[in-house]
GROMACS .gro file of C-alpha atoms in nm:
model
  512
    1ILE     CA    1   3.326  15.213  -7.388
    2CYS     CA    2   3.505  15.513  -7.295
    3ARG     CA    3   3.553  15.776  -7.463
    4ILE     CA    4   3.881  16.025  -7.305
    5GLN     CA    5   4.124  16.245  -7.399
    6TYR     CA    6   4.431  16.328  -7.253
    7HIS     CA    7   4.799  16.372  -7.244
    8PHE     CA    8   5.004  16.085  -7.097
    9GLY     CA    9   5.398  16.199  -6.915
   10GLU     CA   10   5.636  15.949  -6.932
   11PHE     CA   11   5.720  15.738  -6.700
   12GLY     CA   12   5.369  15.812  -6.519
   13ASN     CA   13   5.199  15.530  -6.424
   14TYR     CA   14   4.802  15.575  -6.447
   15SER     CA   15   4.553  15.360  -6.400
   16LEU     CA   16   4.161  15.376  -6.628
   17VAL     CA   17   3.876  15.296  -6.352
   18VAL     CA   18   3.552  15.176  -6.552
   19LYS     CA   19   3.266  15.179  -6.329
   20THR     CA   20   2.871  15.061  -6.445
   21LEU     CA   21   2.643  15.325  -6.286
   22SER     CA   22   2.319  15.161  -6.424
   23THR     CA   23   2.262  14.855  -6.581
   24SER     CA   24   1.965  14.918  -6.744
   25THR     CA   25   2.052  15.244  -6.903
   26GLN     CA   26   2.408  15.071  -6.945
   27THR     CA   27   2.525  15.399  -6.723
   28VAL     CA   28   2.923  15.400  -6.677
   29SER     CA   29   3.170  15.587  -6.549
   30CYS     CA   30   3.513  15.617  -6.608
   31ASP     CA   31   3.813  15.777  -6.447
   32LEU     CA   32   4.171  15.831  -6.471
   33ILE     CA   33   4.417  15.830  -6.181
   34ILE     CA   34   4.740  15.906  -6.142
   35ASN     CA   35   4.934  15.673  -5.963
   36GLU     CA   36   5.274  15.829  -6.006
   37GLY     CA   37   5.298  16.205  -6.120
   38PRO     CA   38   5.502  16.206  -6.464
   39ILE     CA   39   5.875  16.344  -6.492
   40ASN     CA   40   5.954  16.616  -6.719
   41SER     CA   41   6.178  16.474  -6.925
   42TYR     CA   42   6.191  16.771  -7.183
   43LEU     CA   43   6.412  16.895  -6.858
   44PRO     CA   44   6.798  16.726  -6.978
   45ILE     CA   45   6.731  16.922  -7.333
   46LEU     CA   46   6.723  17.252  -7.108
   47PHE     CA   47   6.988  17.215  -6.957
   48ALA     CA   48   7.180  17.097  -7.224
   49PHE     CA   49   7.112  17.389  -7.448
   50LEU     CA   50   7.255  17.627  -7.152
   51VAL     CA   51   7.526  17.456  -7.100
   52TYR     CA   52   7.603  17.477  -7.478
   53MET     CA   53   7.529  17.879  -7.466
   54GLY     CA   54   7.743  17.964  -7.209
   55ILE     CA   55   8.019  17.813  -7.431
   56LEU     CA   56   7.972  17.950  -7.697
   57ALA     CA   57   7.921  18.338  -7.459
   58ILE     CA   58   8.294  18.230  -7.353
   59LEU     CA   59   8.370  18.178  -7.691
   60ILE     CA   60   8.223  18.519  -7.801
   61ALA     CA   61   8.379  18.701  -7.528
   62GLY     CA   62   8.752  18.534  -7.594
   63ARG     CA   63   8.736  18.671  -7.931
   64LEU     CA   64   8.600  19.018  -7.792
   65LEU     CA   65   8.915  19.058  -7.565
   66MET     CA   66   9.174  18.919  -7.780
   67LYS     CA   67   9.095  19.258  -7.990
   68ILE     CA   68   9.180  19.432  -7.729
   69ASP     CA   69   9.540  19.560  -7.795
   70PRO     CA   70   9.704  19.480  -7.450
   71VAL     CA   71   9.479  19.110  -7.445
   72ARG     CA   72   9.643  19.040  -7.757
   73ASN     CA   73  10.005  19.124  -7.664
   74TRP     CA   74   9.967  18.934  -7.304
   75VAL     CA   75   9.786  18.661  -7.489
   76TYR     CA   76  10.068  18.643  -7.792
   77LYS     CA   77  10.342  18.680  -7.499
   78LYS     CA   78  10.301  18.390  -7.369
   79LEU     CA   79  10.276  18.155  -7.638
   80ASN     CA   80  10.526  18.101  -7.932
   81PRO     CA   81  10.531  18.398  -8.056
   82ARG     CA   82  10.583  18.238  -8.385
   83ALA     CA   83  10.237  18.085  -8.402
   84THR     CA   84  10.101  18.459  -8.353
   85ASP     CA   85  10.004  18.481  -8.736
   86ARG     CA   86   9.833  18.245  -8.778
   87MET     CA   87   9.673  18.202  -8.476
   88ILE     CA   88   9.553  18.540  -8.553
   89ASN     CA   89   9.458  18.432  -8.948
   90SER     CA   90   9.254  18.067  -8.803
   91GLU     CA   91   9.168  18.108  -8.510
   92LEU     CA   92   8.772  18.043  -8.496
   93GLY     CA   93   8.760  18.126  -8.870
   94SER     CA   94   8.792  17.949  -9.170
   95PRO     CA   95   9.129  17.803  -9.380
   96ASN     CA   96   9.314  18.146  -9.588
   97THR     CA   97   9.190  18.089  -9.997
   98THR     CA   98   9.496  18.019 -10.083
   99ASP     CA   99   9.591  17.690  -9.906
  100SER     CA  100   9.548  17.405  -9.991
  101ILE     CA  101   9.252  17.082  -9.851
  102ASN     CA  102   9.470  16.891  -9.825
  103CYS     CA  103   9.814  16.686  -9.719
  104ASP     CA  104   9.956  16.764 -10.008
  105PRO     CA  105  10.124  17.096 -10.036
  106THR     CA  106  10.113  17.165 -10.362
  107PRO     CA  107   9.805  17.294 -10.472
  108HIS     CA  108   9.604  17.002 -10.672
  109PRO     CA  109   9.255  17.042 -10.874
  110TRP     CA  110   9.086  16.773 -10.785
  111SER     CA  111   9.097  16.916 -10.387
  112THR     CA  112   8.975  17.258 -10.438
  113ALA     CA  113   8.627  17.343 -10.511
  114SER     CA  114   8.741  17.695 -10.647
  115ARG     CA  115   9.014  17.952 -10.596
  116ARG     CA  116   8.746  18.121 -10.360
  117ARG     CA  117   8.606  17.855 -10.112
  118LEU     CA  118   8.238  17.925 -10.025
  119HIS     CA  119   8.204  17.830  -9.681
  120SER     CA  120   7.862  17.818  -9.630
  121LEU     CA  121   7.862  17.470  -9.837
  122ASP     CA  122   8.122  17.332  -9.592
  123THR     CA  123   7.910  17.463  -9.345
  124PHE     CA  124   7.586  17.341  -9.474
  125ARG     CA  125   7.756  16.995  -9.478
  126GLY     CA  126   7.899  17.025  -9.182
  127LEU     CA  127   7.576  17.056  -9.004
  128SER     CA  128   7.392  16.846  -9.152
  129LEU     CA  129   7.696  16.581  -9.045
  130VAL     CA  130   7.684  16.646  -8.670
  131ILE     CA  131   7.307  16.615  -8.602
  132MET     CA  132   7.319  16.282  -8.759
  133VAL     CA  133   7.559  16.167  -8.596
  134PHE     CA  134   7.427  16.303  -8.292
  135VAL     CA  135   7.082  16.114  -8.382
  136ASN     CA  136   7.311  15.768  -8.515
  137TYR     CA  137   7.457  15.770  -8.151
  138GLY     CA  138   7.061  15.761  -7.989
  139GLY     CA  139   6.923  16.146  -7.964
  140GLY     CA  140   6.891  16.098  -7.611
  141LYS     CA  141   6.656  15.836  -7.660
  142TYR     CA  142   6.392  16.103  -7.741
  143TRP     CA  143   6.014  16.070  -8.001
  144PHE     CA  144   6.119  16.333  -8.193
  145PHE     CA  145   6.546  16.248  -8.248
  146LYS     CA  146   6.402  15.874  -8.448
  147HIS     CA  147   6.296  15.767  -8.779
  148GLU     CA  148   5.886  15.709  -8.904
  149SER     CA  149   5.805  15.394  -8.920
  150TRP     CA  150   5.680  15.456  -9.264
  151ASN     CA  151   5.469  15.746  -9.369
  152GLY     CA  152   5.467  16.117  -9.235
  153LYS     CA  153   5.594  16.461  -9.120
  154LEU     CA  154   5.910  16.496  -9.171
  155ARG     CA  155   6.164  16.521  -8.791
  156PHE     CA  156   6.501  16.586  -8.755
  157PRO     CA  157   6.685  16.277  -8.912
  158SER     CA  158   6.427  16.245  -9.216
  159ALA     CA  159   6.600  16.487  -9.352
  160LEU     CA  160   6.947  16.512  -9.280
  161PHE     CA  161   7.061  16.193  -9.513
  162SER     CA  162   6.876  16.360  -9.803
  163ARG     CA  163   7.086  16.731  -9.716
  164PHE     CA  164   7.388  16.533  -9.704
  165VAL     CA  165   7.283  16.351 -10.053
  166PHE     CA  166   7.153  16.752 -10.218
  167ILE     CA  167   7.537  16.942 -10.074
  168MET     CA  168   7.711  16.674 -10.278
  169GLY     CA  169   7.512  16.750 -10.585
  170THR     CA  170   7.702  17.097 -10.518
  171SER     CA  171   8.020  17.036 -10.467
  172ILE     CA  172   8.015  16.781 -10.763
  173ALA     CA  173   7.962  17.108 -10.941
  174LEU     CA  174   8.214  17.349 -10.798
  175ALA     CA  175   8.481  17.022 -10.819
  176LEU     CA  176   8.417  16.969 -11.264
  177GLY     CA  177   8.409  17.345 -11.292
  178SER     CA  178   8.757  17.377 -11.108
  179MET     CA  179   8.963  17.078 -11.305
  180LEU     CA  180   8.862  17.208 -11.597
  181ARG     CA  181   8.933  17.516 -11.554
  182TRP     CA  182   9.280  17.339 -11.385
  183GLY     CA  183   9.292  17.178 -11.692
  184SER     CA  184   9.262  16.869 -11.631
  185SER     CA  185   9.084  16.612 -11.956
  186LYS     CA  186   8.730  16.538 -11.906
  187TRP     CA  187   8.923  16.124 -11.922
  188LYS     CA  188   9.105  16.222 -11.590
  189VAL     CA  189   8.824  16.391 -11.422
  190LEU     CA  190   8.568  16.066 -11.486
  191ARG     CA  191   8.877  15.787 -11.393
  192LYS     CA  192   8.857  16.026 -11.047
  193ILE     CA  193   8.502  15.993 -11.018
  194ILE     CA  194   8.498  15.621 -11.110
  195TRP     CA  195   8.750  15.594 -10.828
  196ARG     CA  196   8.603  15.719 -10.535
  197THR     CA  197   8.286  15.568 -10.622
  198PHE     CA  198   8.431  15.242 -10.582
  199VAL     CA  199   8.585  15.379 -10.264
  200LEU     CA  200   8.260  15.528 -10.126
  201ILE     CA  201   8.151  15.207 -10.234
  202LEU     CA  202   8.372  14.915 -10.019
  203LEU     CA  203   8.396  15.180  -9.777
  204GLY     CA  204   8.025  15.119  -9.697
  205ILE     CA  205   7.992  14.763  -9.803
  206ILE     CA  206   8.311  14.618  -9.545
  207VAL     CA  207   8.307  14.922  -9.302
  208VAL     CA  208   8.021  15.037  -9.219
  209ASN     CA  209   7.847  14.748  -9.252
  210PRO     CA  210   7.492  14.723  -8.974
  211ASN     CA  211   7.503  14.345  -8.967
  212TYR     CA  212   7.777  14.240  -8.799
  213CYS     CA  213   7.491  14.245  -8.552
  214LEU     CA  214   7.443  13.857  -8.745
  215GLY     CA  215   7.807  13.756  -8.692
  216PRO     CA  216   8.108  13.831  -8.852
  217LEU     CA  217   8.070  13.924  -9.214
  218SER     CA  218   8.052  13.658  -9.416
  219TRP     CA  219   7.891  13.645  -9.821
  220ASP     CA  220   7.575  13.488  -9.585
  221ASN     CA  221   7.479  13.842  -9.395
  222LEU     CA  222   7.604  14.058  -9.599
  223ARG     CA  223   7.389  14.363  -9.635
  224ILE     CA  224   7.506  14.506 -10.027
  225PRO     CA  225   7.332  14.878  -9.981
  226GLY     CA  226   7.381  15.150  -9.720
  227VAL     CA  227   7.458  15.509  -9.738
  228LEU     CA  228   7.773  15.502  -9.848
  229GLN     CA  229   7.717  15.289 -10.116
  230ARG     CA  230   7.376  15.475 -10.227
  231LEU     CA  231   7.617  15.793 -10.222
  232GLY     CA  232   7.890  15.694 -10.401
  233PHE     CA  233   7.681  15.518 -10.728
  234THR     CA  234   7.478  15.859 -10.706
  235TYR     CA  235   7.775  16.041 -10.711
  236LEU     CA  236   7.906  15.845 -11.004
  237VAL     CA  237   7.550  15.907 -11.167
  238VAL     CA  238   7.527  16.307 -11.091
  239ALA     CA  239   7.905  16.371 -11.207
  240ALA     CA  240   7.856  16.133 -11.467
  241LEU     CA  241   7.564  16.326 -11.620
  242GLU     CA  242   7.769  16.684 -11.532
  243LEU     CA  243   8.090  16.569 -11.705
  244LEU     CA  244   7.944  16.529 -12.027
  245PHE     CA  245   7.801  16.888 -11.998
  246THR     CA  246   7.981  17.107 -11.835
  247ARG     CA  247   8.228  17.376 -11.930
  248ALA     CA  248   8.544  17.468 -11.830
  249ASP     CA  249   8.465  17.820 -11.896
  250SER     CA  250   8.141  17.867 -11.719
  251GLY     CA  251   8.088  18.261 -11.875
  252THR     CA  252   7.826  18.420 -11.912
  253TRP     CA  253   7.541  18.175 -12.219
  254GLU     CA  254   7.506  18.334 -12.457
  255GLY     CA  255   7.152  18.217 -12.617
  256ARG     CA  256   6.797  18.359 -12.574
  257PHE     CA  257   6.644  18.426 -12.193
  258PRO     CA  258   6.983  18.475 -12.049
  259ALA     CA  259   6.804  18.457 -11.710
  260LEU     CA  260   6.756  18.082 -11.728
  261GLN     CA  261   7.163  18.010 -11.832
  262ASP     CA  262   7.192  17.773 -11.584
  263ILE     CA  263   6.893  17.564 -11.736
  264LEU     CA  264   6.882  17.602 -12.081
  265PRO     CA  265   7.251  17.481 -12.242
  266TYR     CA  266   7.186  17.161 -11.995
  267TRP     CA  267   6.804  17.052 -12.072
  268PRO     CA  268   6.963  16.706 -12.233
  269GLN     CA  269   7.033  16.640 -11.836
  270TRP     CA  270   6.725  16.758 -11.745
  271ILE     CA  271   6.561  16.526 -12.034
  272PHE     CA  272   6.726  16.260 -11.820
  273ILE     CA  273   6.641  16.319 -11.501
  274LEU     CA  274   6.314  16.355 -11.593
  275VAL     CA  275   6.320  15.965 -11.733
  276LEU     CA  276   6.496  15.826 -11.460
  277GLU     CA  277   6.133  15.989 -11.219
  278ALA     CA  278   5.943  15.811 -11.445
  279ILE     CA  279   6.119  15.492 -11.448
  280TRP     CA  280   6.045  15.512 -11.069
  281LEU     CA  281   5.720  15.597 -11.086
  282CYS     CA  282   5.601  15.274 -11.347
  283LEU     CA  283   5.883  15.071 -11.123
  284THR     CA  284   5.612  15.158 -10.847
  285PHE     CA  285   5.274  15.222 -10.832
  286LEU     CA  286   5.195  14.968 -11.287
  287LEU     CA  287   5.562  14.634 -11.128
  288PRO     CA  288   5.325  14.328 -11.047
  289VAL     CA  289   5.360  14.251 -10.668
  290PRO     CA  290   5.402  13.860 -10.627
  291ASP     CA  291   5.017  13.850 -10.342
  292CYS     CA  292   5.027  14.203 -10.284
  293PRO     CA  293   4.817  14.436 -10.503
  294ARG     CA  294   4.961  14.685 -10.782
  295GLY     CA  295   5.065  15.039 -10.661
  296TYR     CA  296   5.094  14.956 -10.281
  297ILE     CA  297   5.332  15.126 -10.099
  298GLY     CA  298   5.241  15.062  -9.698
  299PRO     CA  299   5.445  14.914  -9.454
  300GLY     CA  300   5.318  14.576  -9.419
  301GLY     CA  301   5.242  14.370  -9.126
  302ILE     CA  302   4.950  14.469  -8.898
  303GLY     CA  303   4.932  14.797  -9.132
  304ASP     CA  304   4.630  14.808  -9.327
  305PHE     CA  305   4.404  14.553  -9.078
  306GLY     CA  306   4.714  14.262  -9.139
  307LYS     CA  307   4.556  14.218  -9.535
  308TYR     CA  308   4.955  14.231  -9.666
  309PRO     CA  309   5.173  14.140  -9.421
  310ASN     CA  310   5.488  14.061  -9.683
  311CYS     CA  311   5.422  14.333  -9.879
  312THR     CA  312   5.644  14.620  -9.691
  313GLY     CA  313   5.755  14.844  -9.919
  314GLY     CA  314   5.538  14.714 -10.240
  315ALA     CA  315   5.797  14.725 -10.552
  316ALA     CA  316   6.074  14.893 -10.366
  317GLY     CA  317   6.064  14.636 -10.184
  318TYR     CA  318   6.022  14.365 -10.415
  319ILE     CA  319   6.315  14.445 -10.599
  320ASP     CA  320   6.559  14.423 -10.382
  321ARG     CA  321   6.448  14.088 -10.252
  322LEU     CA  322   6.478  13.929 -10.557
  323LEU     CA  323   6.813  14.061 -10.677
  324LEU     CA  324   7.000  14.126 -10.410
  325GLY     CA  325   6.790  13.823 -10.142
  326GLU     CA  326   6.678  13.881  -9.820
  327LYS     CA  327   7.031  13.815  -9.606
  328HIS     CA  328   7.180  14.137  -9.756
  329MET     CA  329   6.933  14.373  -9.684
  330TYR     CA  330   6.832  14.554  -9.388
  331GLN     CA  331   6.720  14.343  -9.155
  332HIS     CA  332   6.547  14.529  -8.879
  333PRO     CA  333   6.411  14.878  -9.059
  334SER     CA  334   6.214  15.033  -8.902
  335SER     CA  335   5.910  14.978  -8.971
  336GLY     CA  336   5.925  14.701  -8.771
  337VAL     CA  337   5.819  14.856  -8.442
  338ILE     CA  338   5.467  14.992  -8.472
  339TYR     CA  339   5.380  14.775  -8.725
  340LEU     CA  340   5.586  14.444  -8.645
  341THR     CA  341   5.615  14.410  -8.978
  342THR     CA  342   5.881  14.052  -9.041
  343MET     CA  343   5.994  14.104  -9.367
  344PRO     CA  344   6.335  14.263  -9.437
  345TYR     CA  345   6.331  14.601  -9.594
  346ASP     CA  346   6.670  14.814  -9.744
  347PRO     CA  347   6.630  15.228  -9.685
  348GLU     CA  348   6.860  15.287  -9.881
  349GLY     CA  349   6.761  14.997 -10.189
  350ILE     CA  350   6.766  14.985 -10.579
  351LEU     CA  351   6.408  15.179 -10.692
  352GLY     CA  352   6.498  15.509 -10.389
  353THR     CA  353   6.846  15.533 -10.560
  354ILE     CA  354   6.667  15.680 -10.884
  355ASN     CA  355   6.510  15.989 -10.647
  356SER     CA  356   6.860  16.027 -10.438
  357ILE     CA  357   7.009  16.104 -10.792
  358VAL     CA  358   6.721  16.337 -10.823
  359MET     CA  359   6.754  16.518 -10.475
  360ALA     CA  360   7.206  16.554 -10.611
  361PHE     CA  361   7.078  16.657 -10.947
  362LEU     CA  362   6.863  16.953 -10.755
  363GLY     CA  363   7.203  17.009 -10.488
  364LEU     CA  364   7.357  17.071 -10.871
  365GLN     CA  365   7.136  17.347 -10.974
  366ALA     CA  366   7.223  17.521 -10.667
  367GLY     CA  367   7.569  17.430 -10.784
  368LYS     CA  368   7.568  17.579 -11.082
  369ILE     CA  369   7.350  17.920 -10.929
  370THR     CA  370   7.668  18.017 -10.759
  371LEU     CA  371   7.887  17.919 -11.018
  372PHE     CA  372   7.683  18.138 -11.331
  373TYR     CA  373   7.550  18.403 -11.060
  374LYS     CA  374   7.933  18.403 -10.937
  375ASP     CA  375   7.978  18.692 -10.619
  376GLN     CA  376   7.572  18.831 -10.735
  377HIS     CA  377   7.438  18.756 -10.432
  378LYS     CA  378   7.067  18.942 -10.477
  379GLN     CA  379   7.055  18.668 -10.834
  380ILE     CA  380   7.181  18.298 -10.583
  381MET     CA  381   6.954  18.410 -10.340
  382SER     CA  382   6.696  18.504 -10.549
  383ARG     CA  383   6.707  18.202 -10.735
  384PHE     CA  384   6.705  18.025 -10.426
  385VAL     CA  385   6.338  18.159 -10.273
  386ILE     CA  386   6.261  17.986 -10.624
  387TRP     CA  387   6.391  17.728 -10.630
  388GLY     CA  388   6.220  17.641 -10.236
  389ILE     CA  389   5.883  17.781 -10.354
  390VAL     CA  390   5.889  17.600 -10.666
  391MET     CA  391   5.993  17.246 -10.478
  392GLY     CA  392   5.739  17.331 -10.166
  393ILE     CA  393   5.458  17.352 -10.386
  394ILE     CA  394   5.542  17.011 -10.593
  395SER     CA  395   5.533  16.834 -10.200
  396ALA     CA  396   5.179  17.037 -10.186
  397ILE     CA  397   5.013  16.886 -10.481
  398LEU     CA  398   5.180  16.536 -10.447
  399THR     CA  399   5.129  16.535 -10.101
  400LYS     CA  400   4.797  16.723 -10.057
  401CYS     CA  401   4.975  16.847  -9.748
  402SER     CA  402   4.853  16.548  -9.543
  403LYS     CA  403   4.951  16.270  -9.421
  404GLU     CA  404   4.830  15.995  -9.602
  405GLU     CA  405   4.610  16.096  -9.828
  406GLY     CA  406   4.771  16.272 -10.076
  407PHE     CA  407   4.882  16.108 -10.454
  408ILE     CA  408   5.227  15.993 -10.279
  409PRO     CA  409   5.346  16.097  -9.927
  410ILE     CA  410   5.654  16.161  -9.778
  411ASN     CA  411   5.829  15.859  -9.716
  412LYS     CA  412   6.164  15.861  -9.660
  413ASN     CA  413   6.188  15.504  -9.613
  414LEU     CA  414   6.064  15.467  -9.988
  415TRP     CA  415   6.298  15.838 -10.035
  416SER     CA  416   6.006  15.890 -10.228
  417ILE     CA  417   5.979  16.172 -10.483
  418SER     CA  418   5.768  16.401 -10.256
  419TYR     CA  419   6.024  16.357  -9.960
  420VAL     CA  420   6.290  16.417 -10.257
  421THR     CA  421   6.099  16.785 -10.338
  422THR     CA  422   6.012  16.868  -9.975
  423THR     CA  423   6.332  16.777  -9.818
  424SER     CA  424   6.484  17.007 -10.118
  425CYS     CA  425   6.216  17.251 -10.033
  426PHE     CA  426   6.455  17.340  -9.688
  427ALA     CA  427   6.798  17.233  -9.875
  428PHE     CA  428   6.751  17.550 -10.043
  429ILE     CA  429   6.603  17.742  -9.831
  430LEU     CA  430   6.892  17.660  -9.529
  431LEU     CA  431   7.140  17.710  -9.806
  432LEU     CA  432   6.975  18.066  -9.858
  433LEU     CA  433   7.028  18.144  -9.506
  434ILE     CA  434   7.413  17.972  -9.401
  435TYR     CA  435   7.505  18.165  -9.756
  436TYR     CA  436   7.374  18.455  -9.639
  437LEU     CA  437   7.545  18.454  -9.314
  438VAL     CA  438   7.896  18.288  -9.400
  439ASP     CA  439   7.960  18.451  -9.746
  440VAL     CA  440   7.701  18.711  -9.785
  441LYS     CA  441   7.755  18.910  -9.486
  442LYS     CA  442   8.037  18.749  -9.322
  443TRP     CA  443   7.877  18.766  -8.979
  444TRP     CA  444   7.905  18.430  -8.905
  445SER     CA  445   8.299  18.167  -8.998
  446GLY     CA  446   8.035  17.862  -8.955
  447ALA     CA  447   8.208  17.762  -8.713
  448PRO     CA  448   8.157  17.485  -8.530
  449PHE     CA  449   8.032  17.333  -8.826
  450LEU     CA  450   8.265  17.362  -9.080
  451TYR     CA  451   8.537  17.189  -8.965
  452PRO     CA  452   8.341  16.839  -8.930
  453GLY     CA  453   8.230  16.931  -9.284
  454MET     CA  454   8.561  16.970  -9.418
  455ASN     CA  455   8.618  16.606  -9.306
  456SER     CA  456   8.279  16.429  -9.358
  457ILE     CA  457   8.414  16.129  -9.478
  458LEU     CA  458   8.615  16.094  -9.178
  459VAL     CA  459   8.364  16.237  -8.946
  460TYR     CA  460   8.143  15.962  -9.043
  461ILE     CA  461   8.278  15.679  -9.095
  462GLY     CA  462   8.470  15.739  -8.725
  463HIS     CA  463   8.168  15.796  -8.554
  464GLN     CA  464   8.042  15.445  -8.730
  465VAL     CA  465   8.343  15.225  -8.657
  466PHE     CA  466   8.407  15.384  -8.251
  467ALA     CA  467   8.065  15.451  -8.223
  468ASN     CA  468   8.081  15.124  -7.944
  469TYR     CA  469   8.410  15.229  -7.814
  470PHE     CA  470   8.457  15.493  -7.550
  471PRO     CA  471   8.464  15.799  -7.469
  472PHE     CA  472   8.214  15.754  -7.724
  473LYS     CA  473   7.978  15.559  -7.513
  474TRP     CA  474   8.005  15.345  -7.138
  475LYS     CA  475   7.790  15.185  -6.922
  476MET     CA  476   7.511  15.350  -6.820
  477GLN     CA  477   7.298  15.327  -6.497
  478ASP     CA  478   7.038  15.395  -6.589
  479SER     CA  479   6.924  15.338  -6.895
  480GLN     CA  480   6.632  15.490  -6.888
  481SER     CA  481   6.669  15.763  -6.806
  482HIS     CA  482   6.721  16.069  -7.118
  483ALA     CA  483   7.011  16.256  -6.922
  484GLU     CA  484   7.197  15.957  -6.958
  485HIS     CA  485   7.087  15.878  -7.281
  486LEU     CA  486   7.193  16.264  -7.436
  487THR     CA  487   7.520  16.350  -7.201
  488GLN     CA  488   7.660  16.042  -7.334
  489ASN     CA  489   7.525  16.136  -7.701
  490LEU     CA  490   7.580  16.546  -7.665
  491ILE     CA  491   7.943  16.463  -7.548
  492ALA     CA  492   8.053  16.205  -7.810
  493THR     CA  493   7.947  16.436  -8.097
  494THR     CA  494   8.157  16.675  -7.926
  495LEU     CA  495   8.463  16.533  -7.957
  496TRP     CA  496   8.404  16.418  -8.357
  497VAL     CA  497   8.374  16.848  -8.353
  498LEU     CA  498   8.665  16.828  -8.168
  499ILE     CA  499   8.814  16.590  -8.339
  500SER     CA  500   8.747  16.749  -8.674
  501TYR     CA  501   8.869  17.087  -8.542
  502ILE     CA  502   9.196  17.006  -8.469
  503LEU     CA  503   9.277  16.796  -8.759
  504TYR     CA  504   9.153  17.137  -8.947
  505ARG     CA  505   9.446  17.321  -8.763
  506ARG     CA  506   9.666  17.112  -8.861
  507ARG     CA  507   9.531  17.092  -9.181
  508ILE     CA  508   9.484  16.724  -9.228
  509PHE     CA  509   9.189  16.664  -9.445
  510TRP     CA  510   9.058  16.287  -9.596
  511LYS     CA  511   8.972  16.338  -9.867
  512ILE     CA  512   8.869  16.040 -10.116
   0.00000   0.00000   0.00000
């Protein structure tokens, strides 16, 4: 009857008036009436941006003033003179390369990735973590800070976990090489890998478990998959795979094609990863799922005109329900909002973990590049660019540069291979930019993201455990107000940055 295109504003009140002008010709008129004008819901974002820019300007001005000798001497005279040297070296900067990065005063190979720490990795990790905390707290209740219901272009939240997985792979390459150079045996390192995996999975199941909302935690409603569980298992596979082939001496490879020295010596790893990906493809598109079409990767519910209401996630959902049981999965998937799905579906399920291993392996490759081309900044950055372009081309082929029409759409819930290649493309480019600014030109110390990046496990678990406690959350006067939500979420996120900064200054780092 009516075909109208109109951009509706938030909290506006509208009426659509349809009138029959002529019964003989069946002519109608459609008029849109604005009963109450919408609000500008983006003003709180602008105000928050100006506030943070003002704080940044004050800090920069303070640093510039501290470079003036009379001002600096006056400030240090007012403060504890014994702390002068420490403040000069560490204020808004990075820890000394000879310092230990845990509470143990003696250097330990497990705690230090290298004698010369790459602060760009901590900054990359911290940036991803800070945005993840903000999004988990609500993101101001803006639509673009929420996950896609199913297939779709990447928003801020969709790429955060994958970046965390990516940089974990990068850190594995640096940490294992460092431990072996310090003289640790591979068996000793393997025991540490297994222990860290066990602790991560245990923390994920017992401490950070969203099924608490169903009642006291018990085996009846215990969610088995989760973010930390996936991180732990991914870490186990990628670290063990790297341990088998890493060398204590990461010197130049003496063989053909020296330009590929970070790839060719590790061809068994690539075969393993390709076999894993083949398993994911076969299970996803060939595994028979009861009452569902073969190869179905849709949301179920009312999606696809309601033909397959109980097929949410296809093979991925079926494998989880079969092996874990419906009560041990995430009960409120993002697909339920739009597609009204009734089946539980876990975005950190079993099948998707295969592609998180692939993502971490790509991050591992970034770590190998920094090891094999140490201090060769042009070589490192050019390879980051090449890897980013290659991943982007693969994504374009898999998705046909469309949301739904490609061979394998981008899907964070499924952790589809196109999601992995797309997010890794952005991860390589983002790591390149941070590496250039922090470690090459040294224009940026990495602050404030450096601090949570060096205490990532503590910040992640802490923000989950204390999410519903003051001062991270309080009762709002208007639950529909973006301004109130944004203020609360930004304050909570900023508090975790400040906590990590205080711990950084006191040299307290929680390592597993």
